[in-house]
Amino acid sequence: MPNGKKKVCIVGSGNWGSAIAKIVGTNTMKYNNIFETRVTMYVYEEIINNEKLTHIINTLHENVKYLPGHKLPENVVAVPDVVEAAKDADILIFVLPHQFIRTLCSTLLDNIKPTAVGLSLVKGFGRGEGNSIELISKIIEKNLRIQCNVLMGANLANEVAEEKFCETTIGCKDKRLAPILRDLIQTSNFRVVVVEDCETVEVCGALKNIVACAAGFVDGLGLGDNTKAAVIRLGLMEMVKFVDTFYSGSKLSTFFESCGIADLITTCYGGRNRRVCEQFVKTGKTIKTLEDELLSGQKLQGPATADEVHDMLKARNLMDKFPLFTAVHRICTDQLRPADLIDQIRSHPEHVMKLEEGNA
């Protein structure tokens, strides 16, 4: 990025986007020697009680649909045109459902500063060629021709907005940029650790949603915390194995940052994927119906990520190495009953290996 004050744009304004806008708006005013104080936030225009959502945000300084009850700093300006919001930005913070990222990039191409950098808070994968998956940061880098870093962590949006203490992880290889991103995001109650292991940070943020679906099935079946703990542990093992298989050079220590085990635990106890999958078991309704009924327009990431991962594993004949991920996909697509998840836990390769070691 060039010298001078950095202009910031938040691309997305849902629950998490609005929570991060509260932090970014406050920090750009605090560090006004580093950042321009005016922060643009791209808002998909909706009509709420006969008023435009952007108008409500810019007059009441509150996202009444996605983050009600929390005031946004007055320097955060809602803009309904993404090109208008992003055109002058030096730092683009992407925080929207991963399903929309390619369309967004095609809209922004050649309409942003070539010196801009990205920070992706998007949890999920994109589909690549030949049943492969692509990291969202790499899709942004390839399609917008800018550097894109990542932020993932145990960050339930409402708790962040309420300023309850939590941690997060930024993956950034650029040692000059890292402190700028840290200052933009960190507060006394939102602590940032920066690591260089960007791919592991991002992959953890996507895969934990699959495990959270399994945790939701367990809750829906009423199987208790012991079973849920087994699901979380085995899910973590599959996350580590997945990164080791497809993203060599990762560091095991990254899984012990907020983006890893902390985010996994938080999501398996408090996230939307867990909640919807619990109701999937209890009500018998489809996941799409529950998404519409329970999430107030937000998108569910776990089932879609499980589908993308399943296609990649199937193409490489690796489904038996990742039985928990595979079972979640099959349950979400009605190929297995939720109760069948327990058979997958009992026959998990790690359990078989431990049993064989014990008998040796």
Coordinates of C-alpha atoms in Angstrom, one line a residue:
M1 CA 0.0 0.0 0.0
P2 CA 1.1 3.6 -0.6
N3 CA 2.1 5.9 2.3
G4 CA -0.6 8.1 3.9
K5 CA -3.7 7.4 5.8
K6 CA -5.5 4.1 4.8
K7 CA -9.1 4.1 3.7
V8 CA -11.2 1.1 4.9
C9 CA -14.2 -0.6 3.3
I10 CA -16.2 -3.4 4.9
V11 CA -17.7 -5.6 2.1
G12 CA -20.7 -7.1 3.8
S13 CA -23.1 -6.1 6.6
G14 CA -24.7 -9.1 8.1
N15 CA -24.4 -10.1 11.8
W16 CA -20.6 -10.6 11.7
G17 CA -20.0 -7.7 9.3
S18 CA -21.9 -5.3 11.5
A19 CA -20.0 -6.5 14.6
I20 CA -16.7 -6.0 13.0
A21 CA -17.8 -2.6 11.7
K22 CA -18.3 -1.5 15.3
I23 CA -14.7 -2.3 16.0
V24 CA -13.2 -0.9 12.8
G25 CA -15.2 2.3 13.1
T26 CA -13.9 2.9 16.6
N27 CA -10.3 2.0 15.8
T28 CA -10.1 4.2 12.7
M29 CA -11.0 7.2 14.9
K30 CA -8.6 6.1 17.6
Y31 CA -5.7 5.7 15.1
N32 CA -6.6 8.6 12.9
N33 CA -2.9 9.1 12.2
I34 CA -3.0 5.7 10.4
F35 CA -6.5 5.5 9.0
E36 CA -9.1 7.8 7.3
T37 CA -11.9 8.0 9.8
R38 CA -14.7 7.5 7.3
V39 CA -15.4 3.8 6.9
T40 CA -17.7 2.6 4.1
M41 CA -19.8 -0.5 4.5
Y42 CA -21.4 -2.2 1.6
V43 CA -25.0 -3.1 2.5
Y44 CA -27.2 -5.2 0.3
E45 CA -30.3 -3.0 0.1
E46 CA -33.4 -4.3 1.8
I47 CA -36.7 -2.6 2.8
I48 CA -37.4 -2.8 6.5
N49 CA -40.7 -1.3 7.7
N50 CA -41.0 0.6 4.5
E51 CA -37.5 2.2 4.8
K52 CA -34.2 1.4 3.1
L53 CA -31.8 -0.5 5.4
T54 CA -29.0 1.8 4.3
H55 CA -31.1 4.9 5.4
I56 CA -31.8 3.3 8.7
I57 CA -28.2 2.5 9.4
N58 CA -27.0 6.0 8.4
T59 CA -29.6 7.8 10.5
L60 CA -30.0 5.5 13.5
H61 CA -26.5 4.0 13.3
E62 CA -27.8 0.5 13.9
N63 CA -28.3 -2.5 11.7
V64 CA -31.8 -3.2 12.9
K65 CA -32.1 -6.5 10.9
Y66 CA -28.7 -8.2 11.5
L67 CA -27.3 -6.7 14.7
P68 CA -30.2 -5.0 16.5
G69 CA -29.6 -3.3 19.8
H70 CA -26.0 -2.3 19.0
K71 CA -25.0 1.2 17.9
L72 CA -22.4 1.5 15.1
P73 CA -19.9 4.4 15.2
E74 CA -21.2 7.4 13.2
N75 CA -18.2 7.3 10.9
V76 CA -19.4 4.0 9.5
V77 CA -21.4 4.8 6.3
A78 CA -23.7 2.3 4.7
V79 CA -23.5 2.3 0.9
P80 CA -25.8 0.1 -1.3
D81 CA -23.4 0.1 -4.3
V82 CA -20.4 -2.2 -3.7
V83 CA -18.3 -0.4 -6.4
E84 CA -19.0 3.0 -4.8
A85 CA -18.2 1.6 -1.4
A86 CA -14.9 0.0 -2.4
K87 CA -13.5 2.1 -5.1
D88 CA -11.2 4.3 -2.9
A89 CA -10.4 1.7 -0.3
D90 CA -6.8 0.7 0.7
I91 CA -8.0 -2.1 2.9
L92 CA -11.0 -4.2 1.9
I93 CA -12.5 -6.4 4.6
F94 CA -14.6 -9.2 3.1
V95 CA -17.3 -10.5 5.4
L96 CA -20.2 -12.1 3.5
P97 CA -21.4 -15.6 2.7
H98 CA -18.8 -17.6 0.7
Q99 CA -21.3 -18.5 -1.9
F100 CA -21.3 -14.9 -3.2
I101 CA -17.6 -14.2 -3.4
R102 CA -17.0 -14.9 -7.1
T103 CA -19.9 -12.7 -8.2
L104 CA -18.7 -10.0 -5.9
C105 CA -15.1 -10.2 -7.4
S106 CA -16.4 -10.0 -11.0
T107 CA -18.3 -6.8 -10.0
L108 CA -15.2 -5.2 -8.3
L109 CA -12.6 -6.2 -10.9
D110 CA -10.9 -3.1 -12.3
N111 CA -13.0 -0.9 -9.9
I112 CA -10.7 -0.9 -6.9
K113 CA -7.2 0.4 -6.3
P114 CA -4.5 -1.9 -7.7
T115 CA -2.6 -1.2 -4.5
A116 CA -5.4 -2.3 -2.2
V117 CA -5.1 -5.3 0.1
G118 CA -7.8 -7.6 1.4
L119 CA -8.7 -9.2 4.7
S120 CA -11.1 -12.1 4.4
L121 CA -13.4 -13.0 7.3
V122 CA -15.3 -15.4 5.1
K123 CA -15.6 -18.9 6.5
G124 CA -16.0 -21.5 3.7
F125 CA -14.5 -22.8 0.4
G126 CA -15.1 -22.1 -3.2
R127 CA -15.3 -24.8 -5.8
G128 CA -12.3 -25.3 -8.0
E129 CA -11.7 -27.4 -11.1
G130 CA -11.9 -31.2 -11.0
N131 CA -13.9 -31.4 -7.7
S132 CA -11.2 -29.4 -5.9
I133 CA -11.8 -26.6 -3.5
E134 CA -10.3 -23.2 -3.4
L135 CA -9.6 -21.0 -0.4
I136 CA -11.7 -17.8 -0.5
S137 CA -8.5 -15.7 0.0
K138 CA -7.0 -17.3 -3.1
I139 CA -10.2 -16.6 -5.1
I140 CA -10.0 -13.0 -4.1
E141 CA -6.3 -12.8 -4.9
K142 CA -6.8 -14.4 -8.3
N143 CA -9.9 -12.5 -9.4
L144 CA -9.0 -9.1 -8.0
R145 CA -5.2 -9.3 -8.4
I146 CA -4.6 -8.1 -4.8
Q147 CA -3.0 -9.6 -1.7
C148 CA -5.6 -11.1 0.6
N149 CA -5.0 -12.0 4.3
V150 CA -7.4 -13.8 6.6
L151 CA -9.0 -13.4 10.0
M152 CA -10.6 -16.4 11.8
G153 CA -11.4 -17.1 15.5
A154 CA -13.8 -17.9 18.2
N155 CA -15.8 -14.8 17.5
L156 CA -19.6 -15.2 17.9
A157 CA -20.8 -11.9 16.5
N158 CA -23.2 -10.9 19.2
E159 CA -20.7 -11.5 21.9
V160 CA -18.1 -9.4 20.0
A161 CA -20.6 -6.6 19.6
E162 CA -21.3 -6.8 23.4
E163 CA -17.6 -6.3 23.9
K164 CA -17.1 -9.6 25.8
F165 CA -13.5 -10.6 25.9
C166 CA -12.4 -12.9 23.1
E167 CA -9.4 -13.6 20.8
T168 CA -9.0 -13.9 17.1
T169 CA -6.2 -14.9 14.7
I170 CA -5.0 -13.0 11.6
G171 CA -3.0 -14.9 9.0
C172 CA -0.6 -12.5 7.3
K173 CA 2.8 -13.2 5.7
D174 CA 3.6 -9.5 5.1
K175 CA 5.5 -8.2 8.2
R176 CA 4.9 -4.6 7.2
L177 CA 1.2 -5.0 6.8
A178 CA 0.6 -7.2 9.9
P179 CA 0.8 -4.4 12.5
I180 CA -1.6 -2.2 10.5
L181 CA -4.2 -4.9 10.3
R182 CA -3.7 -5.6 14.0
D183 CA -4.3 -2.0 14.9
L184 CA -7.4 -1.9 12.7
I185 CA -8.9 -4.9 14.5
Q186 CA -7.6 -5.2 18.0
T187 CA -9.3 -3.7 21.1
S188 CA -8.8 -4.3 24.8
N189 CA -11.6 -7.0 24.6
F190 CA -10.8 -8.3 21.1
R191 CA -7.2 -9.6 21.2
V192 CA -5.4 -10.3 18.0
V193 CA -2.6 -12.8 17.4
V194 CA -0.9 -12.6 14.0
V195 CA 0.6 -15.7 12.4
E196 CA 2.2 -16.4 9.0
D197 CA 0.4 -19.8 8.6
C198 CA -2.4 -18.2 6.5
E199 CA -3.7 -21.4 4.9
T200 CA -4.2 -23.3 8.2
V201 CA -6.0 -20.2 9.7
E202 CA -8.4 -20.1 6.8
V203 CA -9.0 -23.9 6.5
C204 CA -9.8 -24.1 10.2
G205 CA -12.5 -21.4 9.8
A206 CA -14.2 -23.5 7.1
L207 CA -13.9 -27.0 8.5
K208 CA -15.1 -26.2 12.0
N209 CA -18.6 -25.6 10.6
I210 CA -18.8 -29.2 9.4
V211 CA -17.9 -30.4 12.9
A212 CA -20.5 -28.0 14.4
C213 CA -23.2 -29.7 12.2
A214 CA -22.2 -33.1 13.8
A215 CA -22.4 -31.5 17.3
G216 CA -25.9 -30.2 16.4
F217 CA -27.0 -33.7 15.4
V218 CA -25.7 -35.0 18.8
D219 CA -27.6 -32.3 20.6
G220 CA -30.7 -33.1 18.6
L221 CA -30.5 -36.7 19.5
G222 CA -30.0 -35.9 23.2
L223 CA -26.8 -37.9 23.5
G224 CA -25.0 -35.6 26.0
D225 CA -21.7 -33.9 26.5
N226 CA -19.5 -37.0 26.5
T227 CA -20.6 -37.9 23.0
K228 CA -20.3 -34.3 21.9
A229 CA -16.8 -34.1 23.2
A230 CA -15.9 -37.2 21.2
V231 CA -17.3 -35.5 18.1
I232 CA -15.3 -32.4 18.7
R233 CA -12.1 -34.3 19.3
L234 CA -12.5 -36.5 16.2
G235 CA -13.5 -33.5 14.2
L236 CA -10.3 -31.7 15.2
M237 CA -8.3 -34.8 14.2
E238 CA -9.9 -34.7 10.8
M239 CA -9.2 -31.0 10.5
V240 CA -5.5 -31.6 11.2
K241 CA -5.4 -34.5 8.8
F242 CA -7.1 -32.5 6.1
V243 CA -4.7 -29.6 6.4
D244 CA -1.7 -32.0 6.5
T245 CA -3.0 -33.8 3.3
F246 CA -3.9 -30.8 1.2
Y247 CA -1.8 -27.9 2.6
S248 CA 1.6 -29.2 3.4
G249 CA 3.9 -27.0 5.4
S250 CA 1.3 -26.0 8.0
K251 CA 2.2 -25.7 11.6
L252 CA 0.5 -27.7 14.3
S253 CA 0.8 -24.8 16.7
T254 CA -1.8 -22.9 14.6
F255 CA -4.5 -25.3 15.6
F256 CA -3.9 -24.0 19.2
E257 CA -4.6 -20.4 18.2
S258 CA -8.1 -19.0 18.4
C259 CA -8.8 -19.9 14.8
G260 CA -8.3 -23.6 15.7
I261 CA -9.5 -25.4 18.8
A262 CA -11.1 -22.3 20.4
D263 CA -13.3 -21.5 17.3
L264 CA -14.2 -25.2 17.0
I265 CA -15.4 -25.4 20.6
T266 CA -17.3 -22.1 20.4
T267 CA -19.1 -23.1 17.2
C268 CA -20.0 -26.5 18.5
Y269 CA -21.7 -25.0 21.5
G270 CA -23.0 -21.7 20.3
G271 CA -23.0 -21.3 16.5
R272 CA -25.8 -21.2 13.9
N273 CA -24.7 -24.5 12.3
R274 CA -25.1 -26.4 15.6
R275 CA -28.5 -24.8 16.2
V276 CA -29.9 -25.5 12.8
C277 CA -28.7 -29.1 12.8
E278 CA -30.1 -29.7 16.3
Q279 CA -33.5 -28.6 15.0
F280 CA -33.1 -30.7 11.8
V281 CA -33.1 -33.7 14.1
K282 CA -35.9 -32.5 16.4
T283 CA -38.3 -31.2 13.8
G284 CA -37.7 -33.3 10.7
K285 CA -37.8 -30.1 8.6
T286 CA -35.3 -29.6 5.8
I287 CA -32.1 -27.7 6.5
K288 CA -33.1 -25.1 3.9
T289 CA -36.5 -24.6 5.6
L290 CA -34.8 -24.2 9.0
E291 CA -32.2 -21.8 7.5
D292 CA -35.1 -19.6 6.3
E293 CA -37.0 -19.9 9.6
L294 CA -34.2 -19.4 12.1
L295 CA -31.5 -17.3 10.6
S296 CA -33.2 -14.0 9.6
G297 CA -31.6 -13.9 6.2
Q298 CA -28.2 -15.2 7.2
K299 CA -26.7 -18.1 5.4
L300 CA -25.7 -21.5 6.8
Q301 CA -22.1 -22.5 5.9
G302 CA -21.7 -26.0 7.3
P303 CA -23.8 -28.1 4.9
A304 CA -22.4 -26.3 1.9
T305 CA -18.8 -26.7 3.1
A306 CA -19.4 -30.4 3.8
D307 CA -20.7 -30.8 0.3
E308 CA -17.6 -29.1 -1.2
V309 CA -15.2 -31.2 1.0
H310 CA -17.1 -34.4 0.2
D311 CA -16.7 -33.9 -3.6
M312 CA -12.9 -33.3 -3.1
L313 CA -12.5 -36.4 -0.9
K314 CA -14.6 -38.6 -3.2
A315 CA -12.5 -37.6 -6.2
R316 CA -9.4 -38.7 -4.4
N317 CA -10.9 -41.8 -2.8
L318 CA -10.3 -40.5 0.7
M319 CA -13.8 -40.6 2.2
D320 CA -12.8 -43.5 4.5
K321 CA -10.0 -41.3 6.0
F322 CA -12.5 -38.6 6.9
P323 CA -15.6 -40.5 8.1
L324 CA -17.0 -37.7 10.3
F325 CA -16.9 -35.1 7.4
T326 CA -18.4 -37.7 5.1
A327 CA -21.2 -38.6 7.5
V328 CA -22.2 -35.0 8.0
H329 CA -22.5 -34.6 4.2
R330 CA -24.6 -37.7 3.9
I331 CA -26.9 -36.7 6.8
C332 CA -27.4 -33.2 5.4
T333 CA -28.3 -34.8 2.0
D334 CA -30.7 -37.4 3.5
Q335 CA -28.4 -40.4 2.7
L336 CA -28.0 -41.3 6.3
R337 CA -30.1 -40.8 9.4
P338 CA -28.7 -38.5 12.1
A339 CA -28.5 -41.5 14.5
D340 CA -26.2 -43.2 12.1
L341 CA -23.5 -40.6 13.0
I342 CA -22.7 -42.7 16.1
D343 CA -21.7 -45.7 14.0
Q344 CA -19.2 -43.5 12.2
I345 CA -17.8 -42.4 15.6
R346 CA -17.5 -46.0 16.8
S347 CA -15.7 -47.1 13.6
H348 CA -13.5 -44.0 13.2
P349 CA -10.0 -45.0 11.9
E350 CA -8.4 -43.4 14.9
H351 CA -10.4 -45.6 17.3
V352 CA -9.5 -48.7 15.3
M353 CA -5.8 -47.7 15.4
K354 CA -5.9 -47.1 19.1
L355 CA -7.5 -50.4 19.7
E356 CA -4.9 -52.2 17.6
E357 CA -2.1 -50.4 19.4
G358 CA -3.7 -51.5 22.7
N359 CA -3.8 -55.1 21.6
A360 CA -0.3 -55.1 20.2

